[in-house]
């Protein structure tokens, strides 16, 4: 654990998003709009993990996200771990939880759905939390979270 941590430089204050499945890294970047940040963002891609095989990690200096922002990650990477860093120390650890209503994050899998044909935000309810199934509020099409496409 310690040695892997050292593969990505430590941050003074900010947020560490760890245990990201490597194939979800770029979706996590998009969900948190990291490309719009002015602060330093360090990314470790395909790092060895005893639990996951390969994982990715993101460290965002000088940025603390709201719980709502962080919970959007649950849609693509429900098992990430979040560490809040102050003065180079972990002051808080968090997990993400899947919101009951998912607005404006995920595309509907039904090409005929109004949300795919009009400029409007998508909205889904979780229909089966354990199996990770969400249902479109507009057309009722269900889809598994593991296949979702980000808006
Ligand atoms: Zn739909």
Coordinates of N, CA and C and ligand atoms in Angstrom, one line a residue:
X1 N 0.8 -1.2 0.0 CA 0.0 0.0 0.0 C 0.9 1.2 0.0
X2 N 1.8 1.3 1.0 CA 2.6 2.5 1.1 C 3.4 2.8 -0.2
X3 N 4.0 1.7 -0.8 CA 4.8 1.9 -1.9 C 4.0 2.4 -3.2
X4 N 2.8 1.8 -3.3 CA 1.9 2.3 -4.4 C 1.6 3.8 -4.2
X5 N 1.3 4.1 -3.0 CA 1.0 5.5 -2.8 C 2.1 6.4 -3.3
X6 N 3.3 6.0 -3.1 CA 4.4 6.8 -3.5 C 4.6 7.0 -5.0
X7 N 3.9 6.1 -5.7 CA 4.0 6.2 -7.2 C 3.4 7.5 -7.7
X8 N 2.5 8.1 -6.9 CA 1.9 9.4 -7.3 C 2.2 10.4 -6.1
X9 N 2.7 11.5 -6.5 CA 3.2 12.5 -5.5 C 2.1 12.8 -4.5
X10 N 2.5 13.0 -3.2 CA 1.6 13.4 -2.2 C 1.1 14.8 -2.4
X11 N -0.1 15.1 -1.9 CA -0.7 16.5 -2.0 C -0.8 17.1 -0.6
X12 N -0.7 18.4 -0.6 CA -0.8 19.1 0.7 C -2.2 19.1 1.3
X13 N -3.1 19.6 0.4 CA -4.5 19.7 0.8 C -5.4 19.3 -0.4
X14 N -6.4 18.6 -0.2 CA -7.2 18.2 -1.3 C -7.9 16.9 -1.2
X15 N -8.1 16.2 -2.3 CA -8.9 15.0 -2.4 C -8.2 13.9 -3.2
X16 N -8.1 12.8 -2.6 CA -7.5 11.6 -3.3 C -8.7 10.6 -3.6
X17 N -8.8 10.2 -4.8 CA -9.8 9.3 -5.2 C -9.0 8.0 -5.6
X18 N -9.2 7.0 -4.8 CA -8.4 5.8 -4.9 C -9.3 4.6 -5.3
X19 N -8.6 3.5 -5.8 CA -9.3 2.3 -6.2 C -10.3 2.5 -7.3
X20 N -9.9 3.3 -8.3 CA -10.7 3.5 -9.5 C -10.3 2.4 -10.4
X21 N -11.3 1.6 -10.9 CA -11.0 0.6 -11.9 C -10.4 1.4 -13.1
X22 N -9.3 0.8 -13.6 CA -8.5 1.6 -14.7 C -9.4 1.9 -15.9
X23 N -10.3 1.0 -16.2 CA -11.1 1.3 -17.4 C -12.2 2.3 -17.1
X24 N -12.3 2.8 -15.9 CA -13.3 3.8 -15.6 C -12.6 5.2 -15.3
X25 N -11.3 5.2 -15.4 CA -10.6 6.4 -15.0 C -11.1 7.7 -15.8
X26 N -11.2 7.5 -17.1 CA -11.6 8.7 -17.8 C -13.0 9.2 -17.6
X27 N -13.9 8.2 -17.3 CA -15.2 8.6 -16.9 C -15.2 9.4 -15.6
X28 N -14.4 8.9 -14.7 CA -14.3 9.7 -13.4 C -13.8 11.1 -13.6
X29 N -12.8 11.2 -14.5 CA -12.3 12.6 -14.8 C -13.4 13.4 -15.4
X30 N -14.3 12.8 -16.2 CA -15.4 13.6 -16.8 C -16.4 14.0 -15.8
X31 N -16.8 13.0 -15.0 CA -17.8 13.2 -14.0 C -17.5 14.3 -13.0
X32 N -16.2 14.4 -12.7 CA -15.8 15.5 -11.7 C -15.3 16.8 -12.4
X33 N -15.4 16.8 -13.8 CA -15.0 17.9 -14.6 C -13.6 18.4 -14.3
X34 N -12.7 17.4 -14.1 CA -11.4 17.7 -13.7 C -10.7 18.5 -14.8
X35 N -11.1 18.4 -16.1 CA -10.4 19.1 -17.1 C -10.7 20.6 -17.0
X36 N -11.6 21.0 -16.2 CA -11.9 22.4 -16.1 C -11.2 23.1 -14.9
X37 N -10.5 22.2 -14.1 CA -9.9 22.7 -12.9 C -8.6 23.5 -13.2
X38 N -8.3 24.5 -12.4 CA -7.0 25.2 -12.5 C -6.0 24.6 -11.6
X39 N -6.4 23.8 -10.6 CA -5.5 23.3 -9.6 C -4.7 22.0 -10.2
X40 N -3.7 21.6 -9.5 CA -2.9 20.5 -9.9 C -3.6 19.2 -9.7
X41 N -3.6 18.4 -10.7 CA -4.3 17.1 -10.7 C -3.2 16.0 -11.1
X42 N -3.0 15.1 -10.2 CA -2.1 14.0 -10.5 C -2.8 12.7 -10.7
X43 N -2.5 12.0 -11.8 CA -3.2 10.8 -12.1 C -2.2 9.6 -12.2
X44 N -2.5 8.5 -11.5 CA -1.8 7.3 -11.6 C -2.6 6.3 -12.3
X45 N -2.2 5.8 -13.5 CA -3.0 4.9 -14.3 C -2.4 3.6 -14.3
X46 N -3.2 2.5 -14.1 CA -2.7 1.1 -14.2 C -1.6 0.8 -13.1
X47 N -1.9 1.3 -11.9 CA -1.0 0.9 -10.8 C -1.3 -0.5 -10.3
X48 N -0.3 -1.2 -9.8 CA -0.7 -2.5 -9.3 C -1.4 -2.4 -8.0
X49 N -2.4 -3.3 -7.8 CA -3.2 -3.3 -6.6 C -3.5 -4.7 -6.2
X50 N -3.2 -5.0 -4.9 CA -3.4 -6.4 -4.5 C -4.9 -6.8 -4.6
X51 N -5.8 -5.9 -4.3 CA -7.2 -6.2 -4.4 C -7.8 -6.2 -5.8
X52 N -7.3 -5.4 -6.7 CA -8.0 -5.1 -7.9 C -7.2 -5.6 -9.2
X53 N -5.9 -6.0 -9.0 CA -5.1 -6.2 -10.2 C -4.4 -4.9 -10.6
X54 N -5.2 -4.2 -11.4 CA -4.7 -2.8 -11.7 C -5.8 -1.8 -11.3
X55 N -5.3 -0.7 -10.8 CA -6.2 0.4 -10.4 C -5.7 1.7 -10.9
X56 N -6.5 2.7 -10.7 CA -6.0 4.0 -11.0 C -6.3 4.9 -9.8
X57 N -5.6 6.0 -9.7 CA -5.8 6.9 -8.5 C -5.7 8.3 -9.1
X58 N -6.5 9.2 -8.5 CA -6.4 10.6 -8.9 C -6.2 11.5 -7.6
X59 N -5.3 12.4 -7.6 CA -5.1 13.3 -6.5 C -5.3 14.7 -7.0
X60 N -6.2 15.4 -6.4 CA -6.6 16.8 -6.8 C -6.1 17.7 -5.7
X61 N -5.2 18.6 -6.0 CA -4.7 19.5 -4.9 C -5.6 20.7 -4.8
X62 N -5.8 21.1 -3.5 CA -6.5 22.3 -3.3 C -8.0 22.3 -3.7
X63 N -8.6 21.1 -3.7 CA -10.0 21.0 -4.1 C -10.7 20.0 -3.2
X64 N -11.9 20.4 -2.7 CA -12.7 19.6 -1.9 C -14.1 19.5 -2.6
X65 N -14.5 18.3 -2.9 CA -15.8 18.2 -3.7 C -16.9 18.0 -2.7
X66 N -18.1 18.4 -3.2 CA -19.3 18.2 -2.3 C -19.7 16.7 -2.4
X67 N -20.4 16.2 -1.4 CA -20.9 14.8 -1.4 C -21.7 14.5 -2.7
X68 N -22.5 15.5 -3.1 CA -23.3 15.3 -4.3 C -22.4 15.0 -5.5
X69 N -21.3 15.8 -5.6 CA -20.4 15.6 -6.8 C -19.7 14.3 -6.6
X70 N -19.3 13.9 -5.4 CA -18.6 12.7 -5.3 C -19.5 11.5 -5.5
X71 N -20.8 11.6 -5.1 CA -21.7 10.5 -5.3 C -22.0 10.2 -6.7
X72 N -21.8 11.2 -7.6 CA -21.9 10.8 -9.0 C -21.0 9.7 -9.5
X73 N -19.9 9.6 -8.7 CA -18.9 8.5 -9.1 C -19.5 7.2 -8.9
X74 N -20.4 7.0 -8.0 CA -21.0 5.7 -7.7 C -21.6 5.1 -8.9
X75 N -22.0 5.9 -9.9 CA -22.6 5.4 -11.1 C -21.6 4.6 -12.0
X76 N -20.4 5.0 -12.0 CA -19.4 4.2 -12.8 C -18.4 3.5 -11.9
X77 N -18.1 3.9 -10.7 CA -17.1 3.3 -9.9 C -17.5 3.3 -8.4
X78 N -18.5 2.4 -8.1 CA -19.1 2.4 -6.8 C -18.1 2.0 -5.6
X79 N -17.0 1.5 -5.9 CA -16.1 1.0 -4.9 C -14.8 1.9 -4.7
X80 N -14.9 3.1 -5.2 CA -13.8 4.0 -5.0 C -13.7 4.4 -3.5
X81 N -12.5 4.7 -3.1 CA -12.3 5.2 -1.7 C -11.8 6.7 -1.8
X82 N -12.3 7.5 -1.0 CA -12.0 8.9 -1.0 C -11.3 9.3 0.2
X83 N -10.2 10.0 0.1 CA -9.5 10.5 1.3 C -9.4 12.1 1.2
X84 N -9.7 12.7 2.2 CA -9.6 14.2 2.3 C -8.3 14.4 3.0
X85 N -7.5 15.2 2.4 CA -6.1 15.5 2.9 C -6.0 16.9 3.3
X86 N -5.4 17.1 4.5 CA -5.1 18.4 5.0 C -3.7 18.3 5.6
X87 N -2.8 19.2 5.3 CA -1.4 19.2 5.7 C -0.8 17.8 5.5
X88 N -1.0 17.3 4.3 CA -0.4 16.0 4.0 C -0.9 14.8 4.8
X89 N -1.9 15.0 5.6 CA -2.4 13.9 6.4 C -3.9 13.6 6.0
X90 N -4.3 12.3 6.1 CA -5.6 11.9 5.8 C -6.5 12.4 7.0
X91 N -7.4 13.3 6.8 CA -8.3 13.7 7.9 C -9.6 13.1 7.8
X92 N -10.0 12.5 6.7 CA -11.3 11.9 6.6 C -11.3 10.9 5.4
X93 N -12.0 9.7 5.6 CA -12.1 8.8 4.5 C -13.6 8.6 4.2
X94 N -13.9 8.5 3.0 CA -15.4 8.4 2.6 C -15.5 7.4 1.5
X95 N -16.8 6.8 1.5 CA -17.1 6.0 0.3 C -18.2 6.8 -0.4
X96 N -18.5 6.3 -1.6 CA -19.6 6.9 -2.4 C -20.9 6.1 -2.2
X97 N -22.0 6.8 -2.3 CA -23.3 6.1 -2.2 C -24.1 6.4 -3.5
X98 N -24.8 5.4 -4.0 CA -25.6 5.6 -5.2 C -26.8 6.5 -4.8
X99 N -27.0 7.6 -5.5 CA -28.2 8.4 -5.2 C -29.4 7.7 -5.7
X100 N -30.6 7.9 -5.1 CA -31.8 7.3 -5.6 C -32.3 7.8 -6.9
X101 N -32.0 9.1 -7.1 CA -32.3 9.8 -8.4 C -31.0 10.2 -9.0
X102 N -30.8 9.9 -10.3 CA -29.6 10.2 -11.0 C -30.0 11.2 -12.2
X103 N -29.6 12.4 -12.0 CA -30.0 13.5 -13.0 C -28.9 14.0 -13.8
X104 N -29.0 14.0 -15.1 CA -28.0 14.6 -16.0 C -26.7 14.0 -16.0
X105 N -26.5 12.7 -15.7 CA -25.2 12.1 -15.7 C -25.1 11.0 -16.7
X106 N -26.2 10.2 -16.8 CA -26.1 9.0 -17.6 C -27.1 9.2 -18.8
X107 N -26.6 8.6 -20.0 CA -27.5 8.5 -21.2 C -28.5 7.4 -21.1
X108 N -29.7 7.7 -21.6 CA -30.7 6.6 -21.7 C -30.3 5.6 -22.9
X109 N -30.4 4.3 -22.6 CA -30.0 3.3 -23.6 C -31.0 3.2 -24.7
X110 N -32.2 3.8 -24.6 CA -33.2 3.7 -25.6 C -33.1 4.9 -26.6
X111 N -32.7 4.6 -27.9 CA -32.4 5.7 -28.8 C -33.6 6.5 -29.1
X112 N -34.8 5.9 -28.9 CA -36.1 6.7 -29.2 C -36.5 7.5 -28.0
X113 N -35.8 7.4 -26.9 CA -36.2 8.2 -25.7 C -36.1 9.7 -26.0
X114 N -37.1 10.4 -25.4 CA -37.1 11.9 -25.6 C -35.8 12.5 -25.2
X115 N -35.1 12.0 -24.2 CA -33.9 12.6 -23.7 C -32.8 12.4 -24.7
X116 N -32.9 11.5 -25.6 CA -31.9 11.4 -26.7 C -32.2 12.2 -27.9
X117 N -33.3 12.8 -27.9 CA -33.8 13.6 -29.1 C -34.1 15.0 -28.8
X118 N -34.1 15.4 -27.5 CA -34.4 16.8 -27.2 C -33.3 17.3 -26.3
X119 N -33.0 18.6 -26.3 CA -31.9 19.1 -25.4 C -32.4 19.2 -23.9
X120 N -32.4 18.1 -23.2 CA -32.9 18.1 -21.8 C -32.0 17.1 -21.0
X121 N -32.1 17.3 -19.7 CA -31.3 16.4 -18.8 C -32.0 15.1 -18.6
X122 N -31.2 14.0 -18.6 CA -31.8 12.7 -18.3 C -32.1 12.6 -16.8
X123 N -33.0 11.7 -16.5 CA -33.3 11.4 -15.1 C -33.6 9.9 -14.9
X124 N -33.0 9.3 -13.9 CA -33.2 7.9 -13.7 C -33.5 7.7 -12.2
X125 N -34.3 6.6 -11.9 CA -34.4 6.1 -10.5 C -33.7 4.8 -10.5
X126 N -33.2 4.5 -9.3 CA -32.6 3.1 -9.1 C -33.8 2.2 -8.9
X127 N -33.9 1.2 -9.8 CA -35.0 0.2 -9.6 C -34.5 -1.0 -8.9
X128 N -33.3 -1.4 -9.0 CA -32.7 -2.5 -8.2 C -31.3 -2.1 -7.7
X129 N -31.2 -1.7 -6.5 CA -29.9 -1.2 -6.0 C -28.9 -2.3 -5.9
X130 N -29.3 -3.5 -5.5 CA -28.3 -4.6 -5.4 C -27.8 -5.1 -6.7
X131 N -28.7 -5.2 -7.7 CA -28.2 -5.6 -9.0 C -27.7 -4.4 -9.8
X132 N -27.9 -3.2 -9.3 CA -27.3 -2.0 -10.0 C -28.1 -1.7 -11.3
X133 N -29.4 -1.8 -11.2 CA -30.3 -1.5 -12.3 C -31.0 -0.1 -12.2
X134 N -30.9 0.7 -13.2 CA -31.6 2.0 -13.1 C -32.7 2.1 -14.2
X135 N -33.7 2.9 -14.0 CA -34.8 3.0 -14.9 C -35.0 4.4 -15.3
X136 N -35.1 4.7 -16.6 CA -35.3 6.0 -17.1 C -36.7 6.5 -16.7
X137 N -36.8 7.8 -16.2 CA -38.0 8.4 -15.7 C -38.9 8.7 -16.9
X138 N -38.4 8.8 -18.1 CA -39.2 9.2 -19.3 C -39.7 8.1 -20.1
X139 N -38.9 7.1 -20.3 CA -39.4 6.0 -21.2 C -39.4 4.6 -20.5
X140 N -39.0 4.6 -19.2 CA -39.0 3.4 -18.4 C -38.0 2.3 -18.8
X141 N -37.2 2.6 -19.7 CA -36.1 1.6 -20.1 C -35.2 1.4 -19.0
X142 N -34.9 0.1 -18.7 CA -34.0 -0.2 -17.6 C -32.6 -0.5 -18.2
X143 N -31.6 -0.2 -17.4 CA -30.2 -0.6 -17.9 C -29.4 -0.8 -16.7
X144 N -28.4 -1.8 -16.8 CA -27.5 -2.0 -15.7 C -26.4 -0.9 -15.7
X145 N -26.1 -0.6 -14.5 CA -25.1 0.5 -14.3 C -23.7 0.2 -14.9
X146 N -23.4 -1.1 -15.0 CA -22.1 -1.4 -15.5 C -22.0 -1.1 -17.0
X147 N -23.1 -0.9 -17.7 CA -23.0 -0.6 -19.1 C -23.3 0.9 -19.4
X148 N -23.5 1.7 -18.4 CA -24.0 3.1 -18.7 C -23.0 3.9 -19.5
X149 N -23.5 4.8 -20.3 CA -22.7 5.8 -21.0 C -22.9 7.1 -20.3
X150 N -21.9 7.9 -20.1 CA -22.0 9.2 -19.5 C -22.4 10.2 -20.5
X151 N -23.3 11.1 -20.1 CA -23.8 12.2 -21.0 C -22.7 13.0 -21.6
Ligands
LIG1 ZN1 -35.3 7.0 -21.6

